[in-house]
Short mmCIF file of C-alpha atoms in Angstrom, two decimals:
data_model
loop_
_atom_site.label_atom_id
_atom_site.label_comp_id
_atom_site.label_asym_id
_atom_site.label_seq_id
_atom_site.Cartn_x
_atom_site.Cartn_y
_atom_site.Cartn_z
CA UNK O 1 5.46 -1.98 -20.36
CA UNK O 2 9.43 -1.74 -20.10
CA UNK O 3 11.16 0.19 -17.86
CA UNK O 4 12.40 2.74 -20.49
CA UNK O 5 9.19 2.75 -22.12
CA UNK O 6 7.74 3.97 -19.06
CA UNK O 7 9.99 6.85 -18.33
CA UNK O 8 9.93 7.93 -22.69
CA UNK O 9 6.20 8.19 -22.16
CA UNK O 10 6.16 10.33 -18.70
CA UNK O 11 8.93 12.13 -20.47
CA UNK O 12 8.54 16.07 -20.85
CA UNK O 13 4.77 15.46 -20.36
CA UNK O 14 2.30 16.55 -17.46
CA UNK O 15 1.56 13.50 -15.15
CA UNK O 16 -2.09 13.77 -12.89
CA UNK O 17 -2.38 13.02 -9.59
CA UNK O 18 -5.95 11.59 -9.07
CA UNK O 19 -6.48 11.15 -4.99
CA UNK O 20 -8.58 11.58 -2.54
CA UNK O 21 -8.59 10.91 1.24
CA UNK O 22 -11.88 8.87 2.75
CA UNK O 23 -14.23 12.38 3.99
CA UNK O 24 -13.11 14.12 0.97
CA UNK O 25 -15.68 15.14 -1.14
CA UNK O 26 -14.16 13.95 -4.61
CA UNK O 27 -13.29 10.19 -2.78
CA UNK O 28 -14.45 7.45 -4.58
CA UNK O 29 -12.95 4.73 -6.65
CA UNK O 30 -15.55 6.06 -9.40
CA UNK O 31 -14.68 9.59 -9.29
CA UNK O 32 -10.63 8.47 -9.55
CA UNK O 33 -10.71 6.76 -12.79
CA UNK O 34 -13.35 9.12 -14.12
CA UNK O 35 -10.61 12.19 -13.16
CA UNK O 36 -7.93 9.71 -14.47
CA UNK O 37 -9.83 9.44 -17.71
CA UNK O 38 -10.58 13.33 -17.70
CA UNK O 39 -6.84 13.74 -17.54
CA UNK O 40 -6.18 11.17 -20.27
CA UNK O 41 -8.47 12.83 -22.61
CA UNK O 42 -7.23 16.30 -21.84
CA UNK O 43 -3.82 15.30 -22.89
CA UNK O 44 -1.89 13.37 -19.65
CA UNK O 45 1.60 11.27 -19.87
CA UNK O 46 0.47 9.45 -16.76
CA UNK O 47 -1.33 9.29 -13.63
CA UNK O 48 -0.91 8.78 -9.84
CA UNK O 49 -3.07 7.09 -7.22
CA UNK O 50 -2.98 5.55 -4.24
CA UNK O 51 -4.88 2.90 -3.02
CA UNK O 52 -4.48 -1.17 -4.35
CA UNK O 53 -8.50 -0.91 -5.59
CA UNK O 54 -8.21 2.78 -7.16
CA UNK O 55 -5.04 1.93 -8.93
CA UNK O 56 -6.65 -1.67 -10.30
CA UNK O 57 -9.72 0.71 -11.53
CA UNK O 58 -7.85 3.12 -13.40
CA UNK O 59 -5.27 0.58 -15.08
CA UNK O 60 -8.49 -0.75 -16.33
CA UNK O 61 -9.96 1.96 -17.93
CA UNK O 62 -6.76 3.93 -18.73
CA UNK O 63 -3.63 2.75 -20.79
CA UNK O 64 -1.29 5.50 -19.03
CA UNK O 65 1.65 4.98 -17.08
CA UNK O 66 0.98 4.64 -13.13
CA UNK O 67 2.26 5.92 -10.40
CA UNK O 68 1.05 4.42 -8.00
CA UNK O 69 1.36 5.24 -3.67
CA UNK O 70 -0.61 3.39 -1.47
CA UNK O 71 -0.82 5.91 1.91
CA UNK O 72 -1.36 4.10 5.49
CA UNK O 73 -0.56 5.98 8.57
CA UNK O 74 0.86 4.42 11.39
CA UNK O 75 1.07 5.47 15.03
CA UNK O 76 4.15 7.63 15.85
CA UNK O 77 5.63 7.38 12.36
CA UNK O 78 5.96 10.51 9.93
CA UNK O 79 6.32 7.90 7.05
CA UNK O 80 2.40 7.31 5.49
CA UNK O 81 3.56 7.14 1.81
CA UNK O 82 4.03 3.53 0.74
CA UNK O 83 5.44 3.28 4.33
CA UNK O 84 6.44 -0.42 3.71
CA UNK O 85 7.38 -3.38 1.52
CA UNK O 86 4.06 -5.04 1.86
CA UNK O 87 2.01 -1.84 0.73
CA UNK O 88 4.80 -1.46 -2.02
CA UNK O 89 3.68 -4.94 -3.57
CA UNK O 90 -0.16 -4.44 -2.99
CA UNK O 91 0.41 -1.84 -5.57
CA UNK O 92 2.56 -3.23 -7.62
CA UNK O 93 0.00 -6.26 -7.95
CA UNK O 94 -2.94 -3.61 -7.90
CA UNK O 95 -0.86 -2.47 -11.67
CA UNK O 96 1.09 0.06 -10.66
CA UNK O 97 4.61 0.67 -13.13
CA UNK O 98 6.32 3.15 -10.71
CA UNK O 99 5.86 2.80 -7.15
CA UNK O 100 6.53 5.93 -5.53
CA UNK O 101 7.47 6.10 -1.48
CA UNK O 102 8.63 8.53 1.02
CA UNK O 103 12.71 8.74 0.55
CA UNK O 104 13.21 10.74 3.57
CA UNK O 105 15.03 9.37 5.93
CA UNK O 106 12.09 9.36 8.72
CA UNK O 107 11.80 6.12 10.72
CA UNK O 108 9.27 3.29 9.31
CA UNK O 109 7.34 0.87 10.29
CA UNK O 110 8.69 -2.28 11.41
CA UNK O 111 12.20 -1.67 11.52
CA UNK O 112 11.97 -1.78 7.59
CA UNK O 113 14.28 1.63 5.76
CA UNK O 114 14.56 2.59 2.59
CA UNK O 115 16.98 0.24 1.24
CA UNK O 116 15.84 -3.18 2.53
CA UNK O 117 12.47 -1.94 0.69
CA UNK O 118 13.98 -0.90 -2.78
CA UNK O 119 16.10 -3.75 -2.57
CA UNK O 120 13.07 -6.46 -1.95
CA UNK O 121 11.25 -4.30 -4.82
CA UNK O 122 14.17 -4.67 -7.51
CA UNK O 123 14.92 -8.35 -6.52
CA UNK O 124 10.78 -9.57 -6.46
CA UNK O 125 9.48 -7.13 -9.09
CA UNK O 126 12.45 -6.45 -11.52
CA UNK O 127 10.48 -4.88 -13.91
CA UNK O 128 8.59 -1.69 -11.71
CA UNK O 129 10.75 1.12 -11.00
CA UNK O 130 10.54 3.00 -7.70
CA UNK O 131 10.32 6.59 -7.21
CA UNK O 132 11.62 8.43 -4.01
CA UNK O 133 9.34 11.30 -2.96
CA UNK O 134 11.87 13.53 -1.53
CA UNK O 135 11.77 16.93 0.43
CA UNK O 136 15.12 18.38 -0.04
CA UNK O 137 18.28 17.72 -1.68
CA UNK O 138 19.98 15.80 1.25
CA UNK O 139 17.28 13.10 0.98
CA UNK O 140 17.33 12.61 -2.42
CA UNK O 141 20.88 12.08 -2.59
CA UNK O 142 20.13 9.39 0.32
CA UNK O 143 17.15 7.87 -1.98
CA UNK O 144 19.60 7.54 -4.78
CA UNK O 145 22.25 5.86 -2.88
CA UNK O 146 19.09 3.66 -1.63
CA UNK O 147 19.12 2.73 -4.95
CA UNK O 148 15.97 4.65 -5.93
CA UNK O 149 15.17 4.50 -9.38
CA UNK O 150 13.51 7.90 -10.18
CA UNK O 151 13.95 10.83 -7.25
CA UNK O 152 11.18 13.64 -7.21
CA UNK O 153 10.45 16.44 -5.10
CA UNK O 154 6.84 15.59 -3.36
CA UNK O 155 7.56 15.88 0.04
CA UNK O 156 9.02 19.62 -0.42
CA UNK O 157 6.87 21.53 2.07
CA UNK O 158 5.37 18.53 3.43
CA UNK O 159 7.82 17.97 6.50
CA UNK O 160 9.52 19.39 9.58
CA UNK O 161 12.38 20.14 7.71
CA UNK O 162 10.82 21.76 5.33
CA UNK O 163 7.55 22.96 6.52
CA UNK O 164 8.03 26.56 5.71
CA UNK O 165 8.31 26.37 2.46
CA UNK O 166 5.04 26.59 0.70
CA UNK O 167 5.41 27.28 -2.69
CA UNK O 168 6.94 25.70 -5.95
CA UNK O 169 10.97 25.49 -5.31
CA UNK O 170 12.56 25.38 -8.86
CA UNK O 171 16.10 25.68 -7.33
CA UNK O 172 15.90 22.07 -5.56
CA UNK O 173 14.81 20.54 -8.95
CA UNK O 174 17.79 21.94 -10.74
CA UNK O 175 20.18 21.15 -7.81
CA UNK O 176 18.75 17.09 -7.74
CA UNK O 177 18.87 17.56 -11.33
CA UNK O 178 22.35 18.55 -11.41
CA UNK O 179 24.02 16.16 -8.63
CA UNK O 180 22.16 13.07 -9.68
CA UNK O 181 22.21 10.63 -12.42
CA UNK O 182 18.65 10.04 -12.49
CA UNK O 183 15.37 10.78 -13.66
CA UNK O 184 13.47 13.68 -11.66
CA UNK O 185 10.15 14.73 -11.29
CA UNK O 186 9.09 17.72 -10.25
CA UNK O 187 5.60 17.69 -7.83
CA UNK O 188 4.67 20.10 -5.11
CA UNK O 189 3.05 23.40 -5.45
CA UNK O 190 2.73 23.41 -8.66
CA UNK O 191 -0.39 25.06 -10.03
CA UNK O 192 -0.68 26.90 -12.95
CA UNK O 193 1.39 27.00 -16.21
CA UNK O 194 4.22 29.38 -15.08
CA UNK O 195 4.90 27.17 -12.36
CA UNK O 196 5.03 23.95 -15.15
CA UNK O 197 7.31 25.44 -17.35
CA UNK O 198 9.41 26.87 -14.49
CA UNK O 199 9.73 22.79 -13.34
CA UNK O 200 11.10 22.19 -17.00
CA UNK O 201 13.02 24.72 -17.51
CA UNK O 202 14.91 24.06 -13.96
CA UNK O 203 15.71 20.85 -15.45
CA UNK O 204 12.80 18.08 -14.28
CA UNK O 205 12.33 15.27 -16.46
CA UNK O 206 8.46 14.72 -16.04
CA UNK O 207 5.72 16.89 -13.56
CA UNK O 208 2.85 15.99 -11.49
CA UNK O 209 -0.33 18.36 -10.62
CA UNK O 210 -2.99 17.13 -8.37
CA UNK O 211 -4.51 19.67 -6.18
CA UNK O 212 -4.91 22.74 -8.94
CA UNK O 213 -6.48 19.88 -11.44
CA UNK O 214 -8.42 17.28 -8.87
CA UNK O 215 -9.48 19.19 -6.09
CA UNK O 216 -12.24 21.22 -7.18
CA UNK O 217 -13.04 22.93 -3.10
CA UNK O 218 -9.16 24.03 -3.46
CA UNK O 219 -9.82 25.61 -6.66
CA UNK O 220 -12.95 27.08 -5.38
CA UNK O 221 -11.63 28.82 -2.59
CA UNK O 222 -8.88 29.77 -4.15
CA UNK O 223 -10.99 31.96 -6.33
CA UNK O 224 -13.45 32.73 -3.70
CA UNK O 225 -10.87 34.21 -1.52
CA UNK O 226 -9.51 36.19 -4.63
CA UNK O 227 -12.70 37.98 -4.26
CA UNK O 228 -12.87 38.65 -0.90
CA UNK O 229 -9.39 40.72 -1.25
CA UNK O 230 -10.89 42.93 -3.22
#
């Protein structure tokens, strides 16, 4: 699959992220590609996953674009998103068409950054485009200068920087949107079909759900604590 074929089929569509952490209830390479297939048959552009043997699974069983991560944490390092070039290519190798990493500017492992990564990505694997999962505007600018391919909005609530905010922020999509010449995706927060078209309408080029679609104890509570308000 080309490049631009890639990004005309994630295009204005709703992209699923399919994870789950090892103690999880929903973890399992089984339960990933049957969500992944779930989401395929409900109507999905793509999917995300992480992990070489979840990603391998679901390219097997689902003809959808992938995102694919591959999350390892290391001792005092923030970074655990494709933190480095090696878990880039186990990915990439696993099937992955977009390989999406943390674009903040955070420290990584083995004196590796952003752009001696993206640049050993575009020079080994010419074909797979790279995605910076960003938190706010500064660091997506850095990402693109990095020579990120696609910038999204992932890490939005997810650092110290920005650890307050903990809810969908439209305004950041519009403003990457705005400042940068390429694709965006908005992901973070996002739960229900205000929120979606919100991301669209603020100008993102593609979305990605996970929680409000694959984690079933999230949506439970969620629900559960609706009725305990009353």
């Amino acid at each position: 699959m080309s490049q631009n074929n890639v990004l005309e089929k994630i295009t204005g569509g709703l992209i699923v992220s399919c994870q789950a952490r090892k103690g999880w209830p929903m973890y399992g390479t089984e339960i990933m590609v049957a969500f992944a297939k779930a989401a395929k048959q409900g109507g999905a552009c793509g999917i995300r996953a992480t992990e070489p043997q979840n990603i391998k699974a679901i390219k097997s069983e689902v003809d959808l674009p992938m995102i694919g991560i591959f999350k390892q944490w290391y001792t005092d390092y923030e970074v655990y998103i494709t933190p480095t070039y090696e878990s880039a290519a186990a990915i990439i190798e696993a099937g992955a068409d977009i390989v999406a990493m943390d674009g903040t500017q955070r420290k990584r492992p083995h004196d590796e950054t952003l752009e001696t990564i993206i640049e050993r990505i575009h020079k080994n694997y010419p074909g797979i485009l790279v995605m910076a999962d960003c938190d706010h505007f500064e660091s997506g600018k850095y990402a693109k200068e990095c020579g990120a391919d696609i910038v999204s909005t992932t890490m939005a609530g997810y650092t110290e920087a920005t650890n307050e905010q903990q809810t969908f922020n439209p305004s950041l999509v519009k403003k990457l949107k705005t400042n940068l010449s390429v694709p965006i995706i908005a992901e973070g927060h996002i739960s229900n079909i205000e929120e979606l078209h919100t991301a669209y309408k603020s100008g993102a080029d593609s979305v990605v759900i996970g929680s409000a679609i694959t984690r079933p104890e999230i949506i439970t509570k969620k629900l559960v604590d609706s009725l305990l308000e009353e």
